[in-house]
Coordinates of C-alpha atoms and ligand atoms in Angstrom, one line a residue:
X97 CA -14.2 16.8 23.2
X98 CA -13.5 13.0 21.6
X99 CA -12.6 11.3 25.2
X100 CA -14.3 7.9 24.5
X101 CA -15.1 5.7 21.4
X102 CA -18.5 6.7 21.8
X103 CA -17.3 10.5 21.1
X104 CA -16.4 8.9 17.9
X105 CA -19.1 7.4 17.0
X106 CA -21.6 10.3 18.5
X107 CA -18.9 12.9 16.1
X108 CA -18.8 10.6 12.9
X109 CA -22.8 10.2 12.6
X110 CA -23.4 13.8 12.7
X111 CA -20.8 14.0 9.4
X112 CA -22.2 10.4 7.8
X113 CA -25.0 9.9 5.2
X114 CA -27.2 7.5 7.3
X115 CA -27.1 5.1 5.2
X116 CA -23.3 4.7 5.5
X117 CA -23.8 5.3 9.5
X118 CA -26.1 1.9 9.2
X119 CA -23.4 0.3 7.1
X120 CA -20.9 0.4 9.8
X121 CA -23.3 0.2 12.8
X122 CA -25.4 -2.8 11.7
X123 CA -25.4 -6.3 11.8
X124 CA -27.4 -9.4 11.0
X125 CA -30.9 -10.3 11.9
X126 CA -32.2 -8.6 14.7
X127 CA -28.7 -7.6 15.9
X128 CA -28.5 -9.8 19.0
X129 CA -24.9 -10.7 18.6
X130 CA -24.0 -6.9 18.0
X131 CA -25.4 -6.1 21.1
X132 CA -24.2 -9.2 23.3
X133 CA -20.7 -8.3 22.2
X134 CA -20.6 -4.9 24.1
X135 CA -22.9 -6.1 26.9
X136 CA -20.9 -9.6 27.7
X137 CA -17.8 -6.9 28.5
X138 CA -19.9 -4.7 30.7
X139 CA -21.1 -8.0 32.9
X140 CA -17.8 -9.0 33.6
X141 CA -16.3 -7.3 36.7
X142 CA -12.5 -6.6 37.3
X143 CA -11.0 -7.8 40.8
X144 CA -7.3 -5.7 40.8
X145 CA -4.5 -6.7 42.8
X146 CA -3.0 -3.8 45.3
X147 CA 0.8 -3.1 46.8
X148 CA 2.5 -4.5 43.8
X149 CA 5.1 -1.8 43.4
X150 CA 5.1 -1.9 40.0
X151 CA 6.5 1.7 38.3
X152 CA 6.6 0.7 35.3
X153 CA 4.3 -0.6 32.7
X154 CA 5.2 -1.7 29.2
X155 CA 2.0 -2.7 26.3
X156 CA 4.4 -4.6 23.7
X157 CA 3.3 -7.9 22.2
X158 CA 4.6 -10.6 20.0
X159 CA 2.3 -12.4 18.4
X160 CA 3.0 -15.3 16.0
X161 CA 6.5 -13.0 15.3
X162 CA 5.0 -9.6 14.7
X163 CA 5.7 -7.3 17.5
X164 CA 4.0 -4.2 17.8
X165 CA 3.5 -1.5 20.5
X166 CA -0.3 -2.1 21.6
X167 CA -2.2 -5.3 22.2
X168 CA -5.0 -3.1 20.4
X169 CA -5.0 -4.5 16.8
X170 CA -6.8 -2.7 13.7
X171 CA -9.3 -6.0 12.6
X172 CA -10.1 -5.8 8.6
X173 CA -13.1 -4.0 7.7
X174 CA -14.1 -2.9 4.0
X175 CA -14.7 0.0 2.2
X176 CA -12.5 2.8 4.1
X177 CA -12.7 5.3 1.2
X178 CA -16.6 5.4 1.8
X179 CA -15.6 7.5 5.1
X180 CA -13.0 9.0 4.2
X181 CA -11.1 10.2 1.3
X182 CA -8.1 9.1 2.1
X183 CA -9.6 5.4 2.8
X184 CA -7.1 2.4 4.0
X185 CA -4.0 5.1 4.0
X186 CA -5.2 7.3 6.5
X187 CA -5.8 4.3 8.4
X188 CA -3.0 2.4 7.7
X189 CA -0.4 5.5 8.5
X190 CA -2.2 6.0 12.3
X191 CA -1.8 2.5 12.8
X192 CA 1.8 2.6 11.9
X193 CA 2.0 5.8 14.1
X194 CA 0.9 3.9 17.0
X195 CA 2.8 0.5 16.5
X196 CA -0.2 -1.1 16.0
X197 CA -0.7 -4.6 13.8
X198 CA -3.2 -4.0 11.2
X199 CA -5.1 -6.5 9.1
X200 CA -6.1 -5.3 4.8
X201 CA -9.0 -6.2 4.6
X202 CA -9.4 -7.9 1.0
X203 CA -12.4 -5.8 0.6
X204 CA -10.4 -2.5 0.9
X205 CA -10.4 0.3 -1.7
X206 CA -6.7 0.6 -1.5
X207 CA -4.6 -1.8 -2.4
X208 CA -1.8 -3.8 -0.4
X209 CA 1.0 -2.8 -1.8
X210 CA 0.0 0.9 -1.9
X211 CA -1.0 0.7 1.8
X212 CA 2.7 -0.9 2.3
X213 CA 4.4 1.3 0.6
X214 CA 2.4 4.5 2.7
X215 CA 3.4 2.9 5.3
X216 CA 6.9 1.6 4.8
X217 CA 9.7 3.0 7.6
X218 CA 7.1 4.6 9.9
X219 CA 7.3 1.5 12.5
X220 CA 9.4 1.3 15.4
X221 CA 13.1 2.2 14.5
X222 CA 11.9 2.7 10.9
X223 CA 11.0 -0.7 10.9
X224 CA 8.1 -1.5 8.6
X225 CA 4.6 -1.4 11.0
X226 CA 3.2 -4.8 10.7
X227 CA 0.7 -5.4 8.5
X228 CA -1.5 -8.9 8.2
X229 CA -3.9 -9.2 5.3
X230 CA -7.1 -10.9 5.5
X231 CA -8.4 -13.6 2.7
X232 CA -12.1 -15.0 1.9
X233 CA -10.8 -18.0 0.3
X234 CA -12.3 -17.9 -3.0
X235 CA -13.1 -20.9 -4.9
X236 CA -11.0 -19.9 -8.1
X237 CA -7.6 -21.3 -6.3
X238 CA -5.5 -19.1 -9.4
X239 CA -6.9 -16.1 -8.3
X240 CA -6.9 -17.0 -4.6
X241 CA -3.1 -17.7 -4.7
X242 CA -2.1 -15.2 -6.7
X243 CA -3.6 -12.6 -4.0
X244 CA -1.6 -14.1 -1.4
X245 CA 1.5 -13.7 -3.5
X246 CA 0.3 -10.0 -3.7
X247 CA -0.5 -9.8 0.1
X248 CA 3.3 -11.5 0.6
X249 CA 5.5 -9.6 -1.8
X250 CA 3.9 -6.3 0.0
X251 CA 5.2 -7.3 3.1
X252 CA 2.3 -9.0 5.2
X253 CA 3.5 -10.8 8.4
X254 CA 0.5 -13.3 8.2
X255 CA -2.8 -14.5 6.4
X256 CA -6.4 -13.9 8.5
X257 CA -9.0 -16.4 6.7
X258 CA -12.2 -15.3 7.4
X259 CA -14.3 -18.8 7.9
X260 CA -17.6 -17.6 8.9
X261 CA -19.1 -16.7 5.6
X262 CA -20.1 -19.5 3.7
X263 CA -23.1 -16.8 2.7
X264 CA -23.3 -13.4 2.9
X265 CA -24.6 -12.0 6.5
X266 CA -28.0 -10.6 5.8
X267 CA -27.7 -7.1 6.8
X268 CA -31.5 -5.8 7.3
X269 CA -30.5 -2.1 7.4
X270 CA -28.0 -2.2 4.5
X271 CA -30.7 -4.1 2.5
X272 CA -34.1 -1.5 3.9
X273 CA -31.5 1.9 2.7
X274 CA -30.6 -0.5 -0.8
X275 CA -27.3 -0.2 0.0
X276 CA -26.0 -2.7 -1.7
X277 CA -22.9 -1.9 -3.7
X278 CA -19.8 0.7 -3.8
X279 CA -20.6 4.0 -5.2
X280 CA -19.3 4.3 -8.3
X281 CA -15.7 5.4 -8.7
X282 CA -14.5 3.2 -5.7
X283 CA -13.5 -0.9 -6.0
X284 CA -12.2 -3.4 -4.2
X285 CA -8.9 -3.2 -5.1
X286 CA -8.2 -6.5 -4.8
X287 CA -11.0 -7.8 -6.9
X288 CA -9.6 -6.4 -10.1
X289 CA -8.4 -9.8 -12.2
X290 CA -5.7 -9.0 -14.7
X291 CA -6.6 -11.6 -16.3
X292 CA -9.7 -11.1 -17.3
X293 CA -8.9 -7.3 -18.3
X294 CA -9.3 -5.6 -15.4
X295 CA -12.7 -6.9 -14.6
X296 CA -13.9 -6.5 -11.2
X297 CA -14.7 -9.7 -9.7
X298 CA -17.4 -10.0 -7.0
X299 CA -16.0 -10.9 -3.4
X300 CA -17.1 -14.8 -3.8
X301 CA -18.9 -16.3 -0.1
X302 CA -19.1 -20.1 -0.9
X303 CA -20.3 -22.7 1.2
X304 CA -17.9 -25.3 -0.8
X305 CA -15.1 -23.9 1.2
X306 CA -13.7 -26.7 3.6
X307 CA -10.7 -27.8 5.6
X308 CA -9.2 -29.4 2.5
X309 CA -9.2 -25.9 1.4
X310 CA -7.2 -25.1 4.3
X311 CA -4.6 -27.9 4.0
X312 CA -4.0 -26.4 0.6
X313 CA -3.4 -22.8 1.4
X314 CA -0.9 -24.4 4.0
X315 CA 0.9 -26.0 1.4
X316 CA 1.3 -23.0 -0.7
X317 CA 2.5 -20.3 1.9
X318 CA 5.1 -20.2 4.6
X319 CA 3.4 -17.0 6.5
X320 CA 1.7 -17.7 9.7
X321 CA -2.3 -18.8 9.1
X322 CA -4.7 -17.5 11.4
X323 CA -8.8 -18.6 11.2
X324 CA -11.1 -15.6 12.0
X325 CA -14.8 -16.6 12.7
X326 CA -14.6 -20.1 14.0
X327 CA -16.3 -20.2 17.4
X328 CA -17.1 -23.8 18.1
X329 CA -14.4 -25.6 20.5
X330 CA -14.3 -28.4 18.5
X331 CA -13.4 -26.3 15.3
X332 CA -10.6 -24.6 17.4
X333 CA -9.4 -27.9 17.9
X334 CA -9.3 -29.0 14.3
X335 CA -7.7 -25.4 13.2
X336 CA -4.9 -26.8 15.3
X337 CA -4.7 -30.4 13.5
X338 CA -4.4 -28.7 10.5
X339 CA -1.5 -26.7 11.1
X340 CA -3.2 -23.4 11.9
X341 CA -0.7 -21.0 13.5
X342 CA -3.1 -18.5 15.3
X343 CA -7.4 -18.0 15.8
X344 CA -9.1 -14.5 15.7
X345 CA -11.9 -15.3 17.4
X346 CA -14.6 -13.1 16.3
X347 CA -18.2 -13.1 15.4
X348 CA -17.4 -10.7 13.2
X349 CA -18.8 -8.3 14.8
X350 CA -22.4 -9.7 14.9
X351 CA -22.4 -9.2 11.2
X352 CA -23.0 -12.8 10.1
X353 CA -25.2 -16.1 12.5
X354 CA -27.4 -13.7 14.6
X355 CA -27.8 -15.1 17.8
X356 CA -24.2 -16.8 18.7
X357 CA -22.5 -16.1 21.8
X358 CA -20.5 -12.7 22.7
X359 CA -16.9 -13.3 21.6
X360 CA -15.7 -12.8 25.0
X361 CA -17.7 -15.3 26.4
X362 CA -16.6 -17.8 24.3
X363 CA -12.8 -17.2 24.8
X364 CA -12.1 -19.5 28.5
X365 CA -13.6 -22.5 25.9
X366 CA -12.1 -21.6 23.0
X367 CA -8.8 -20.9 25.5
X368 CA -9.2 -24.4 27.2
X369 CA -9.7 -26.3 23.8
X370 CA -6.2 -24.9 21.7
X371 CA -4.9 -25.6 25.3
X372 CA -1.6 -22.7 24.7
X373 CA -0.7 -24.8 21.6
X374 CA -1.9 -21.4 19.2
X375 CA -2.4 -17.8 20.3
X376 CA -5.9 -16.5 20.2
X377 CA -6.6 -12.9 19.0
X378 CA -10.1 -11.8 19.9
X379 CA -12.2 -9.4 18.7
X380 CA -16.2 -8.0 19.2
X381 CA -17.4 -5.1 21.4
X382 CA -14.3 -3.9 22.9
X383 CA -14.6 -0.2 23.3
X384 CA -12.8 0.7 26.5
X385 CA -9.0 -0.3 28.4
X386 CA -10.7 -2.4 30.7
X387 CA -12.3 -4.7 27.9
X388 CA -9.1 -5.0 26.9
X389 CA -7.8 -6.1 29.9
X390 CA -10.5 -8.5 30.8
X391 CA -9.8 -9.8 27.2
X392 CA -5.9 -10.1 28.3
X393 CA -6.8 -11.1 31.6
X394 CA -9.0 -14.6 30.0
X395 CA -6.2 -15.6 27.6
X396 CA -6.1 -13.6 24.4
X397 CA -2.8 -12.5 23.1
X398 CA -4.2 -9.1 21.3
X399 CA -7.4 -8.0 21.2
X400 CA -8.9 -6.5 17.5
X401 CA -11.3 -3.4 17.2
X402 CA -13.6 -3.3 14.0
X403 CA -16.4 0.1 14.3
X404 CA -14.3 1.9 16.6
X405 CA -11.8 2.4 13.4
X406 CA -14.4 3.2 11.2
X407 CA -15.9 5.8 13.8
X408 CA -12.6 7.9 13.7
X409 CA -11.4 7.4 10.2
X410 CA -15.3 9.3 8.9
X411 CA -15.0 11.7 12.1
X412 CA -10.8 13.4 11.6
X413 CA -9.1 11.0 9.2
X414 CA -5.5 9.7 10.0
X415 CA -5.6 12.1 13.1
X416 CA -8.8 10.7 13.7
X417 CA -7.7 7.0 14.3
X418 CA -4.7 8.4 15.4
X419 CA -5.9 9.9 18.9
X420 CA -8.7 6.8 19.0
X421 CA -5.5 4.5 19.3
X422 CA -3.9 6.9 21.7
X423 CA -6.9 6.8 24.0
X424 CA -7.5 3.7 24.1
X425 CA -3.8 3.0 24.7
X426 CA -4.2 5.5 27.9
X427 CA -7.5 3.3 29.3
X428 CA -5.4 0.1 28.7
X429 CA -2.7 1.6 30.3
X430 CA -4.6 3.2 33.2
X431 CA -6.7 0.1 33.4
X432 CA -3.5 -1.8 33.9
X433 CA -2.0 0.5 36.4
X434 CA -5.3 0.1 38.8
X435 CA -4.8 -3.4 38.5
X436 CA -1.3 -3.5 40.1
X437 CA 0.0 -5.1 36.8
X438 CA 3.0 -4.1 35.3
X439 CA 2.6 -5.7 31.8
X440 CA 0.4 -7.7 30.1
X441 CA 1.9 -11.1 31.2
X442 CA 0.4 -10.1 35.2
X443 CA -3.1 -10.0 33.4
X444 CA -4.5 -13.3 34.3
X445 CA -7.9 -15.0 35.1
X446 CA -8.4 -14.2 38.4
X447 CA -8.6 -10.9 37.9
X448 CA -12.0 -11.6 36.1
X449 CA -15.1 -12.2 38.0
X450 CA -17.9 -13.8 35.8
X451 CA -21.1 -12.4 36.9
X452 CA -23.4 -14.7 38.7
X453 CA -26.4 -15.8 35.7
X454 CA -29.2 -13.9 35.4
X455 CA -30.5 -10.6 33.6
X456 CA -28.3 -8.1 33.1
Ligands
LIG284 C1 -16.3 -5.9 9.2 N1 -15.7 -7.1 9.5 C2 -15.0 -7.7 8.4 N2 -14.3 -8.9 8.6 C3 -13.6 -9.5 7.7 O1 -13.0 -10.5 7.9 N3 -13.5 -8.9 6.4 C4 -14.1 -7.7 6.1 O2 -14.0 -7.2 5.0 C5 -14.9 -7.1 7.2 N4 -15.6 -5.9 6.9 C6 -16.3 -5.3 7.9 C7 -17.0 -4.1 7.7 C8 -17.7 -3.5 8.7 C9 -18.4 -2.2 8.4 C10 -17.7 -4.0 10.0 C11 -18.3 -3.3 11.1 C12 -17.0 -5.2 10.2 C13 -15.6 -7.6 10.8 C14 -14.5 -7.1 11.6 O3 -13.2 -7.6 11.2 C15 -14.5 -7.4 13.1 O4 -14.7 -8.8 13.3 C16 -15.7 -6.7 13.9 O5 -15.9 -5.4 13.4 C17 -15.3 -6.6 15.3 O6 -16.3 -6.1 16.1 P1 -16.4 -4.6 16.5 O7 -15.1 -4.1 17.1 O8 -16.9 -3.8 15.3 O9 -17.4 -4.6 17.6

C-alpha cells in the first residue's frame, strides 16, 4: 500500500530502468548534500503546544499573489516524459487537482503553453491552478527573453531563476550508466529555437551569468522574480537590493556544490538576512508533514518537493502524484493538528527544537 513517499520511491524503482532510477535518485560528488537534506529534518525535534481549541484547520497560502490550497509546492525538475508517458501533463493536472503551485521546469518535455492549456479551469472555482516557470538564464538574451514572453503569455504567475549552475553538477551515477542525453524522440521543449529552424539548443550553464544579468531581466518583465539556489546570507541580501521579489532556497537537491549545508539548516540565516522584506520558499529532503511544518515553523512561506514527484509520476501517473499530494496534505494536516495549530500562521520558531551538536 503507497502510505509514505518512500512507498513511492520503493514502488517506482521496481517499474524504472536503473539507470533512470539513478537519474532521479542521484546527486553530485559523493552525495553528501543529498543525504544532509533528509537527515537535517530528522535532527530537528518538534515541541507542540496543547489546549488550544482549535477545530478547525485551513492549509491556504499566498505567496507573492498566487494562492493555492497546500504550502506543498511542485519544484521544477526535467525530463517528466522519461517516467511517464504522459510527462509534465500528468503532473501538471494532479497539481492542479490538489491546488497546488507548480514550477515548468525549462527542461521539461512538454511545453508551457500545452501544460497551461491541460491545465486551464481545473483550479479553485475554475480558476486557472498556478503555475510558475523556471529560467536558466542563458546567455543569448533574444532567446532568453523571448522564453519568458512564452512562459508569460501561457499564464505563469512568476519567474524561478535557477542561480546555482554556473556548470553543470557532476552527476557520478548519470555519468558511470552514460546517461547523458534524452532518448531519442523526447526534447526539451523549450530549447527548440524557431529561429534557427527548429534546432534544438542545448540548455546553456554559464559562469558569465551575473547580477547585471538580473537587473536586466527585471527590467524586461513585470512578474514576480524569485532566485532558486543562492544559499549564502550575503547573496540573500543582495537578491533583495536588486529587486528580487521572492528566494527558493534550495540546494537543488544536492544535485550541484557537494558538500553545502542542508537547506533547512540554512533557512533561520537566510530568514534573519531578507529580514521579512521577501518570502522564502524552501526546498530539499522534505518527505513527511512534519518537515513541512518544521520548515513553516522556521520561516518559509511554502515548502517545494523535487524526487518525491518524480517517484509517483514513474509509479501511477496523474493518480500517482495525485494521492502523493493528498498524503502528504493529510501528514501536514495531522502534523498541524498535534501541534495545537490551527493554520499555518501559529507555526512559529519555538515550536522547533535544534538538536544539541554532535553525531546524529
Ligand atoms: C531537479 N532540480 C531542478 N532544478 C531546476 O531548477 N531545474 C531543473 O530542471 C531541475 N531538474 C531536476 C531533475 C531531477 C531529477 C531532480 C531530482 C532535481 C532540483 C529541484 O528543483 C529541487 O531543487 C530538488 O529536487 C529538491 O530536493 P528533493 O525534494 O528532490 O529532495
Amino acid at each position: 500500500m503507497l502510505m509514505t513517499v518512500q512507498d513511492f520511491e520503493t514502488a517506482a524503482r521496481t517499474r524504472l530502468d536503473p539507470v533512470h532510477a539513478d537519474f532521479i535518485a542521484g546527486g553530485a560528488g559523493d552525495e553528501i548534500t543529498v543525504r544532509a537534506n533528509e537527515e537535517a529534518f530528522r535532527r530537528l525535534r518538534l515541541l507542540p503546544r496543547v489546549l488550544r481549541g482549535n477545530t478547525e484547520r485551513a492549509w491556504d497560502i499566498t505567496v507573492l499573489g498566487s494562492h493555492a490550497r497546500t504550502p506543498i509546492l511542485l519544484s521544477p525538475t526535467a525530463f517528466h516524459k522519461l517516467l511517464h508517458e504522459d510527462g509534465e501533463l500528468a503532473t501538471a493536472r494532479a497539481a492542479a487537482a490538489a491546488g497546488a503551485i507548480m514550477i515548468v521546469s525549462m527542461a521539461s518535455t512538454v511545453a508551457v503553453d500545452d501544460i497551461a492549456d491541460a491545465t486551464r479551469g481545473a483550479g479553485e472555482d475554475g480558476d486557472p491552478a498556478p503555475l510558475w516557470f523556471q529560467l536558466y538564464l542563458q546567455p543569448d538574451l533574444e532567446f532568453t527573453r523571448a522564453l519568458v514572453r512564452r512562459a508569460t503569455d501561457a499564464g505563469c504567475t512568476a519567474l524561478v531563476v535557477t542561480v546555482d549552475s554556473p556548470v553543470r553538477g557532476a552527476h557520478e551515477r548519470d555519468l558511470r550508466n552514460g546517461f547523458l542525453d534524452l532518448p531519442d524522440g523526447l526534447r526539451c521543449e523549450h530549447m527548440v529555437d524557431p529561429r534557427e529552424g527548429g534546432r534544438v539548443r542545448p540548455i546553456a550553464m554559464s559562469p558569465e551569468i551575473s547580477w547585471d544579468h538580473i537587473d536586466w531581466l527585471r527590467g524586461i518583465t513585470s512578474l514576480p522574480i524569485l532566485l532558486k539556489g543562492a544559499l549564502h546570507p550575503e547573496d540573500a541580501r543582495l537578491a533583495v537590493r536588486h529587486g528580487v521579489d521572492g528566494l527558493l532556497l534550495s540546494n537543488h537537491g544536492g544535485r550541484q556544490l557537494d558538500t553545502v549545508p542542508a537547506t533547512i539548516e540554512l533557512l533561520p540565516d537566510i530568514h534573519a538576512a531578507v529580514a521579512g522584506r521577501i518570502p522564502i520558499v524552501l526546498d530539499g529532503g522534505v518527505r513527511r508533514g512534519t518537515d513541512v511544518v518544521k520548515a513553516l515553523a522556521l520561516g518559509a512561506s511554502a515548502v517545494g518537493i523535487g524526487r518525491p514527484v518524480m517517484w509517483a509520476l514513474a509509479e501511477g501517473g496523474e493518480k500517482g502524484v495525485r494521492r502523493l499530494l493528498e498524503l502528504l496534505r493529510e501528514e501536514f494536516d495531522h502534523a498541524l493538528a498535534l501541534c495545537g495549530a490551527s493554520g499555518v500562521q501559529d507555526l512559529t520558531p519555538d515550536l522547533v527544537r535544534a538538536p544539541a551538536w554532535g553525531p546524529p
